[in-house]
Amino acid sequence: MNWFMNIVRPKIQKTTPKEIANNMWVKCPNCNQMLFSKELKKSLYVCTSCGHHLRLYVDKRLKMLFDDENYTLIDLPVLADDPIKFKDSQKYTDRLKANRKSSENQDALKIATGQIGGVDCVVAVMDFSFMGGSMGTVVGEGIVKAADLALKKKIPFITVASSGGARMQEGILSLMQMARTVAAVNMLKEKGIPFISVLADPTTGGVSASFAMLGDINIAETGSLIGFAGQRVIEQTIRETLPENFQRAEYLKEHGMVDIVVDRPNLKEELAKILKILTNKNKAIVQD
Ligand SMILES: [Zn+2]
């Protein structure tokens, strides 16, 4: 066995770098099927076996949405870290540091401008991999900044939510972001500027209870979990058993909480169609 361990194995490892070998296959969290990552990339991270929509990293989401994957990033607002000097099992500042290192992002949001279907727009995408996409002051301020930019340029604003809710490490300041983001998107509504909210898995807590449900059109991705409190908490409170698909995109559509449920590969096309109609750029419809 020694010759194998000492000579053959190092050679194999050399030709197949560890990270590539490890990342070649991804297990679907829904059906447990092993999926070839190249295929998964092609299907925009929708399981080719069961159709489950895997969570998408923020950069991949931006590339997917904009024409020719072409967009300009807008810096997030710079605010003081750790406003209430919070500490649980770990200092909040340490948690931020670790997340910034692993995600290479400043906080749980990215803002970009570019074109979707030839229509200029501002897009703000939440990053679930950064502290569960939680909304603290930077995310809240970022949504306000993005909405302000859309207002100034008079172009549509699109948010893609994927969040566990408010960021508990920032206490009351994170809850205040709910009111601030609602005020920001309301300013767009007053000026007649389109605001489209895309709800990706999961959209819960203070994000679902603020701007994310206030789009002129709310679009949910297939199978997304969308709700305020968790199913178990509600069941324990009202002492009733809730339906199995409760808080899923399809159930919410049936009950009028979202307007459209769309498979991820069709999302961009759907957005482009709506943007053209809302900005009067769909000549065919105007002429008809
Ligand atoms: Zn699957």
Coordinates of C-alpha atoms and ligand atoms in Angstrom, one line a residue:
M1 CA 0.0 0.0 0.0
N2 CA 2.9 2.3 0.6
W3 CA 3.8 2.8 -3.0
F4 CA 0.2 3.8 -3.6
M5 CA 0.1 6.3 -0.7
N6 CA 3.5 7.7 -1.3
I7 CA 3.8 7.8 -5.1
V8 CA 0.4 7.4 -6.9
R9 CA -1.8 9.3 -4.5
P10 CA 0.3 12.5 -4.5
K11 CA 0.4 12.4 -8.3
I12 CA -3.4 12.1 -8.5
Q13 CA -3.8 15.0 -6.0
K14 CA -1.4 17.0 -8.1
T15 CA -3.4 16.6 -11.2
T16 CA -6.8 17.1 -9.4
P17 CA -6.4 20.0 -7.1
K18 CA -8.3 19.3 -3.8
E19 CA -10.7 22.2 -4.1
I20 CA -11.7 21.3 -7.7
A21 CA -12.2 17.6 -6.8
N22 CA -14.3 18.6 -3.8
N23 CA -16.4 21.0 -5.7
M24 CA -17.1 18.8 -8.7
W25 CA -20.2 17.3 -7.2
V26 CA -22.9 19.0 -5.2
K27 CA -25.6 17.1 -3.3
C28 CA -29.2 18.4 -3.8
P29 CA -30.5 19.2 -0.3
N30 CA -34.0 18.1 -1.4
C31 CA -33.6 14.8 -3.3
N32 CA -30.0 14.0 -2.2
Q33 CA -29.0 13.4 -5.8
M34 CA -25.3 14.1 -6.6
L35 CA -25.2 16.8 -9.2
F36 CA -22.3 17.6 -11.4
S37 CA -21.4 21.2 -10.6
K38 CA -20.8 22.2 -14.3
E39 CA -24.3 21.0 -15.1
L40 CA -25.7 22.7 -12.1
K41 CA -24.1 26.0 -13.2
K42 CA -25.8 25.6 -16.6
S43 CA -29.2 25.0 -15.0
L44 CA -28.7 28.2 -12.8
Y45 CA -28.5 26.0 -9.7
V46 CA -31.8 24.3 -10.1
C47 CA -31.6 20.6 -9.4
T48 CA -31.8 18.7 -12.7
S49 CA -33.3 15.7 -10.9
C50 CA -36.2 17.2 -8.8
G51 CA -36.3 20.9 -9.8
H52 CA -35.3 22.2 -6.3
H53 CA -33.9 25.7 -6.4
L54 CA -30.6 25.8 -4.5
R55 CA -29.6 29.1 -2.9
L56 CA -27.7 31.3 -5.2
Y57 CA -24.6 33.3 -4.3
V58 CA -25.1 37.0 -4.8
D59 CA -22.5 37.4 -7.6
K60 CA -24.1 34.6 -9.6
R61 CA -27.5 36.2 -9.1
L62 CA -26.3 39.5 -10.4
K63 CA -24.6 37.8 -13.4
M64 CA -27.8 35.9 -14.1
L65 CA -30.0 39.0 -14.1
F66 CA -28.2 41.6 -16.1
D67 CA -27.8 41.7 -19.9
D68 CA -24.5 40.1 -21.0
E69 CA -23.6 39.7 -17.3
N70 CA -22.7 43.3 -17.4
Y71 CA -23.3 45.6 -14.4
T72 CA -21.7 48.3 -12.3
L73 CA -21.5 47.7 -8.5
I74 CA -22.4 50.5 -6.2
D75 CA -20.5 50.7 -2.9
L76 CA -22.5 50.0 0.3
P77 CA -22.7 52.8 2.8
V78 CA -19.9 52.9 5.3
L79 CA -21.3 52.8 8.8
A80 CA -19.8 52.1 12.3
D81 CA -19.6 48.4 13.1
D82 CA -21.2 47.0 16.2
P83 CA -23.4 50.0 17.2
I84 CA -24.6 48.4 20.4
K85 CA -21.4 46.5 21.4
F86 CA -23.1 43.2 21.1
K87 CA -21.6 39.9 22.2
D88 CA -23.2 36.4 22.4
S89 CA -21.0 33.3 22.0
Q90 CA -18.8 35.5 19.9
K91 CA -18.2 39.3 19.6
Y92 CA -20.3 40.8 16.8
T93 CA -17.2 42.5 15.4
D94 CA -15.5 39.0 15.2
R95 CA -18.5 37.6 13.5
L96 CA -18.5 40.4 10.9
K97 CA -14.8 40.0 10.3
A98 CA -15.2 36.2 9.7
N99 CA -18.1 36.8 7.3
R100 CA -16.4 39.5 5.4
K101 CA -13.4 37.2 4.9
S102 CA -15.4 34.2 3.7
S103 CA -17.9 36.2 1.5
E104 CA -15.5 38.9 0.3
N105 CA -18.4 41.2 0.8
Q106 CA -18.8 44.1 3.2
D107 CA -22.3 43.1 4.4
A108 CA -25.3 41.0 3.3
L109 CA -26.2 43.1 0.3
K110 CA -24.9 44.1 -3.1
I111 CA -26.2 47.0 -5.2
A112 CA -25.7 47.2 -8.9
T113 CA -26.9 49.2 -11.9
G114 CA -27.2 47.9 -15.5
Q115 CA -29.7 46.8 -18.0
I116 CA -32.3 44.0 -17.9
G117 CA -33.9 43.4 -21.3
G118 CA -32.5 46.7 -22.4
V119 CA -34.1 48.6 -19.6
D120 CA -31.8 50.5 -17.2
C121 CA -32.5 49.6 -13.5
V122 CA -31.0 49.5 -10.0
V123 CA -30.8 46.1 -8.4
A124 CA -30.2 45.2 -4.8
V125 CA -29.5 41.6 -4.0
M126 CA -29.3 40.2 -0.5
D127 CA -26.6 37.7 0.3
F128 CA -27.9 34.8 2.4
S129 CA -24.3 33.5 2.9
F130 CA -23.5 36.6 4.9
M131 CA -25.0 36.1 8.4
G132 CA -28.2 34.6 6.9
G133 CA -28.8 37.6 4.8
S134 CA -29.9 39.5 8.0
M135 CA -30.8 43.2 7.7
G136 CA -28.8 45.5 9.9
T137 CA -28.0 49.1 9.5
V138 CA -25.7 48.6 6.5
V139 CA -28.3 46.5 4.6
G140 CA -31.1 48.9 5.5
E141 CA -29.1 51.9 4.5
G142 CA -28.0 50.1 1.3
I143 CA -31.6 49.5 0.3
V144 CA -32.3 53.2 1.0
K145 CA -29.3 54.2 -1.1
A146 CA -30.3 51.9 -4.0
A147 CA -33.9 53.3 -3.9
D148 CA -32.6 56.9 -3.9
L149 CA -30.4 56.1 -6.9
A150 CA -33.4 54.7 -8.8
L151 CA -35.4 57.8 -7.8
K152 CA -32.7 60.2 -8.9
K153 CA -32.2 58.4 -12.3
K154 CA -36.0 57.7 -12.7
I155 CA -35.3 54.1 -13.4
P156 CA -37.0 50.9 -12.0
F157 CA -35.8 49.4 -8.7
I158 CA -35.6 45.6 -8.2
T159 CA -34.7 43.9 -4.9
V160 CA -33.9 40.2 -4.6
A161 CA -34.6 39.2 -1.0
S162 CA -33.0 36.1 0.7
S163 CA -32.9 36.7 4.4
G164 CA -33.6 35.3 7.8
G165 CA -34.9 38.7 8.9
A166 CA -33.6 41.5 11.1
R167 CA -30.0 41.2 12.5
M168 CA -30.4 40.6 16.2
Q169 CA -26.8 41.7 16.9
E170 CA -27.9 45.3 16.1
G171 CA -31.0 45.2 18.3
I172 CA -33.5 48.0 17.8
L173 CA -31.4 49.6 15.1
S174 CA -32.0 46.6 12.8
L175 CA -35.8 46.8 13.5
M176 CA -35.7 50.5 12.5
Q177 CA -34.5 49.4 9.0
M178 CA -38.0 47.9 8.4
A179 CA -39.6 51.4 8.6
R180 CA -36.7 53.1 6.7
T181 CA -36.8 50.6 3.8
V182 CA -40.6 50.9 3.6
A183 CA -40.3 54.7 3.4
A184 CA -37.7 54.4 0.7
V185 CA -39.8 52.2 -1.6
N186 CA -42.9 54.3 -0.9
M187 CA -41.0 57.3 -2.3
L188 CA -40.6 55.5 -5.5
K189 CA -44.3 54.7 -5.6
E190 CA -45.2 58.3 -5.1
K191 CA -43.1 59.2 -8.1
G192 CA -44.5 56.4 -10.2
I193 CA -41.2 54.6 -10.5
P194 CA -41.6 50.8 -10.7
F195 CA -40.4 48.7 -7.8
I196 CA -40.3 44.9 -8.3
S197 CA -39.6 42.6 -5.5
V198 CA -38.2 39.1 -6.1
L199 CA -38.5 36.7 -3.2
A200 CA -35.9 34.0 -3.2
D201 CA -35.5 31.2 -0.6
P202 CA -35.9 32.1 2.2
T203 CA -37.6 35.5 2.7
T204 CA -38.6 35.6 6.3
G205 CA -38.8 37.8 9.4
G206 CA -38.3 41.6 9.2
V207 CA -37.5 41.5 5.5
S208 CA -40.7 39.8 4.6
A209 CA -42.5 42.2 7.0
S210 CA -41.0 45.3 5.2
F211 CA -40.0 46.2 1.7
A212 CA -39.9 42.7 0.3
M213 CA -43.7 42.3 0.2
L214 CA -44.3 45.8 -1.1
G215 CA -43.3 45.4 -4.8
D216 CA -45.7 46.8 -7.4
I217 CA -45.2 43.2 -8.5
N218 CA -44.0 40.5 -6.1
I219 CA -42.3 37.6 -7.9
A220 CA -41.4 34.5 -5.9
E221 CA -38.9 31.8 -7.1
T222 CA -40.4 28.3 -7.2
G223 CA -40.5 26.6 -3.8
S224 CA -39.2 29.6 -1.8
L225 CA -39.9 29.8 1.9
I226 CA -41.7 33.1 2.5
G227 CA -43.2 34.1 5.8
F228 CA -42.8 36.1 9.0
A229 CA -42.5 33.6 11.9
G230 CA -41.6 30.0 11.5
Q231 CA -44.3 27.3 11.0
R232 CA -43.6 25.6 14.3
V233 CA -43.9 28.9 16.3
I234 CA -47.2 29.7 14.6
E235 CA -48.6 26.2 15.2
Q236 CA -47.6 26.4 18.9
T237 CA -49.2 29.8 19.2
I238 CA -52.5 29.1 17.5
R239 CA -52.6 25.4 18.5
E240 CA -53.5 24.3 15.0
T241 CA -51.7 22.1 12.4
L242 CA -50.8 24.1 9.3
P243 CA -50.8 22.7 5.7
E244 CA -47.6 21.1 4.6
N245 CA -46.7 23.7 1.9
F246 CA -47.7 26.6 4.2
Q247 CA -45.3 29.6 3.6
R248 CA -44.1 28.2 0.2
A249 CA -44.2 30.4 -2.9
E250 CA -47.0 28.4 -4.6
Y251 CA -49.3 28.5 -1.5
L252 CA -48.7 32.2 -1.2
K253 CA -49.6 32.7 -4.8
E254 CA -52.8 30.7 -4.4
H255 CA -53.7 33.0 -1.5
G256 CA -52.9 36.2 -3.2
M257 CA -49.7 37.1 -1.3
V258 CA -47.4 37.0 -4.4
D259 CA -48.3 37.8 -8.0
I260 CA -46.1 35.4 -9.9
V261 CA -44.2 32.2 -9.1
V262 CA -41.4 31.6 -11.6
D263 CA -38.7 29.0 -12.2
R264 CA -35.3 30.6 -11.9
P265 CA -34.3 30.0 -15.6
N266 CA -37.3 32.1 -16.6
L267 CA -36.8 34.9 -14.0
K268 CA -34.7 37.2 -16.2
E269 CA -37.1 37.0 -19.1
E270 CA -40.1 37.6 -16.9
L271 CA -38.4 40.6 -15.3
A272 CA -37.5 42.0 -18.8
K273 CA -41.1 41.6 -20.0
I274 CA -42.5 43.4 -16.9
L275 CA -39.9 46.2 -17.0
K276 CA -40.6 46.9 -20.7
I277 CA -44.4 47.1 -20.0
L278 CA -43.9 49.3 -16.9
T279 CA -41.5 51.7 -18.6
N280 CA -43.6 51.8 -21.8
K281 CA -40.8 50.3 -23.8
N282 CA -42.8 47.4 -25.1
K283 CA -43.7 48.9 -28.5
A284 CA -45.8 45.9 -29.5
I285 CA -48.1 46.3 -26.6
V286 CA -48.3 50.1 -26.9
Q287 CA -49.2 49.9 -30.6
D288 CA -51.8 47.2 -30.0
Ligands
ZN1 ZN -32.9 17.5 -6.3

